[in-house]
Amino acid sequence: MLSYFIIILVCITLVGSVSFYISYKTMASQAEAASLLLVQQIEKNMDNDFHSKRNLLLASYNEQSYIDGVNRYTELSDRERFLFRQKIGDLYLKSFNVTPIRDFLRFQIYYSNGELLSSSDESGQHNPAKVRGSEWFRQTVAKDGEVFYSGFIPAADRTIDGETAYFSSIMIRDFSNPEQFILVRAEYRAELFNSIGRNDGLSPNSSIVILDEGNRLVYASGDAQRYAGGKELTSRINGSQGKFWLSLDGEDRLVSYTNSSYSNWKAVLIVPKHDIFGALDIIKTTVIVTAFIAFVITLLISVLFGQRITKPILDLYKTVNRIKRGDFSVRVEVRRNDEIGRIGMNFNAMQDELQNLIETRYVNQIKLQEAQLAMLYSQINPHFLYNTLDSIRAMSDYYQVQEISEMAQSLADIFRYNTKNKDEIVTLQEELVQIEAYMNIQRIRFEDKISFEQQIDDDLYSFPMLKMTLQPLVENAVFHGIERKRGKGTIAVIVSREGGSITLTVKDDGVGISDKHLADIRSSLKPPLQQGEGLSSDTRSGIGVLNVYSRYRIRYGERFEFHINSRKGTGTEIKLLIPEHLEAHS
């Protein structure tokens, strides 16, 4: 449940974070592009207005008499000068008033020597030397016929009410007489920039800043007046256009600017970050609230319906644990008909089948193995034979027939080993003694046709093993291997240690086993629960092998290994790998 909640919380957080990040980047990109478009539009409007005002400044070029008057001004009489000054003043007065310019304040006309020729009001500087030394005069002359725009007006030049926001000036002359010229200067209010500031596309807290060619402040709207002239802003305004984020008064602001190629003025738009991402803050709050509500609803649903899913699974888990401890009588209580209920019903059916298999197959198979072992014992177990064998041995001694005496003694030893030793576990030494007695009988029977060899590690004689392990294997080697062979044969018993197992090998050089017969024997070597009803008539010769295999497999399980290898005419090898240090199955 905790993992489920964590996954949901992580997913909601991840989706919200990614959505917020994408929205933030998208809005930032759109805001930057929109701000740049707005400031470009401001620049365009400003340039259009400046171009119209330039045409008014060039009004004297429309009539040659004005240019001639400029060229001959120094040669004119006082009366002619007065008339020229009045005529050119009237010209510009009509130019600026025929088509009213809402932000126009005044104009002045100065001659090249600094003399004031005309003025639309009482303003104007009457000191020619001071006029020639002023910055605007020198800058206008340097423009050489281009319009000079400036927002820098010294306090001494601010006449009357000081409403002047900026001015434009131009040099008028005959190109054939560069020394004789007039300068026409027009001053304007800030109405142009105020109208730009009322642009519907601007956010409420946005500010417009206009800088002249020297990065001096011409106009600033809103609270931009406080910082617009600072170097922190102007130092980063370079190039024809651009945008950057600037921290001012503890708040980030997007600054977009463009440099007019016509006037060389800069139009700057400053938008607070809150105006750009205000809607995003609402989205962020909405996402957080939605995520919290979704998490709470998920928690409630999980608590209400989680138990309906987990409780029957926990009951099934507890039942499995009881079965693991050996209690096969327990069953799952089924109270529902959904997938979990069907799992419980199938589990109960599996339990019934498993218990039935245990009772009918496993128990019966063990009984069958015990019956086969008892049958093997009973083949050589009749007690009345003891007295008979003793009588035979006594008679052979009396008549001095040594072979009969030895055979009777060996047979008696074998019977005693099987009947008197009731323990299922014996030592390797005890098994070898019984095999020696058995092989002694076979040597007398076959007149030394069979040779018996032992290769035993010295420390393994006390190794514990199941009773009657070697005898069925050696017997198979005698009757199915050496007895059918022409000439002598050898049977070898080899016991050694390999890794964590004791390897017991019985091999002979007899007639061997055909491939089909060997395949049948190998296929019969299965765990007791998987064995069939018994060996077929063709594989009856493997009953002793199967008996040994089954007894060890029941005791040691998969830790026990059994291998049988043979080829027709080359002999047979049977190898048992018995765990050395592991306890047997209970």
Coordinates of C-alpha atoms in Angstrom, one line a residue, residues 1-8 295 298-307 310:
M1 CA 0.0 0.0 0.0
L2 CA 2.8 2.4 0.9
S3 CA 4.6 1.6 -2.4
Y4 CA 1.3 2.2 -4.2
F5 CA 0.9 5.6 -2.6
I6 CA 4.5 6.5 -3.3
I7 CA 4.2 5.5 -7.0
I8 CA 1.0 7.6 -7.3
F295 CA -3.9 11.7 -3.7
T298 CA -6.7 7.6 -4.1
L299 CA -5.9 7.0 -0.4
L300 CA -9.5 6.7 0.5
I301 CA -10.2 4.3 -2.4
S302 CA -7.2 2.3 -1.5
V303 CA -8.2 2.1 2.2
L304 CA -11.9 1.3 1.3
F305 CA -11.3 -1.3 -1.4
G306 CA -7.7 -2.4 -0.7
Q307 CA -8.7 -4.7 2.1
T310 CA -5.5 -7.9 0.1

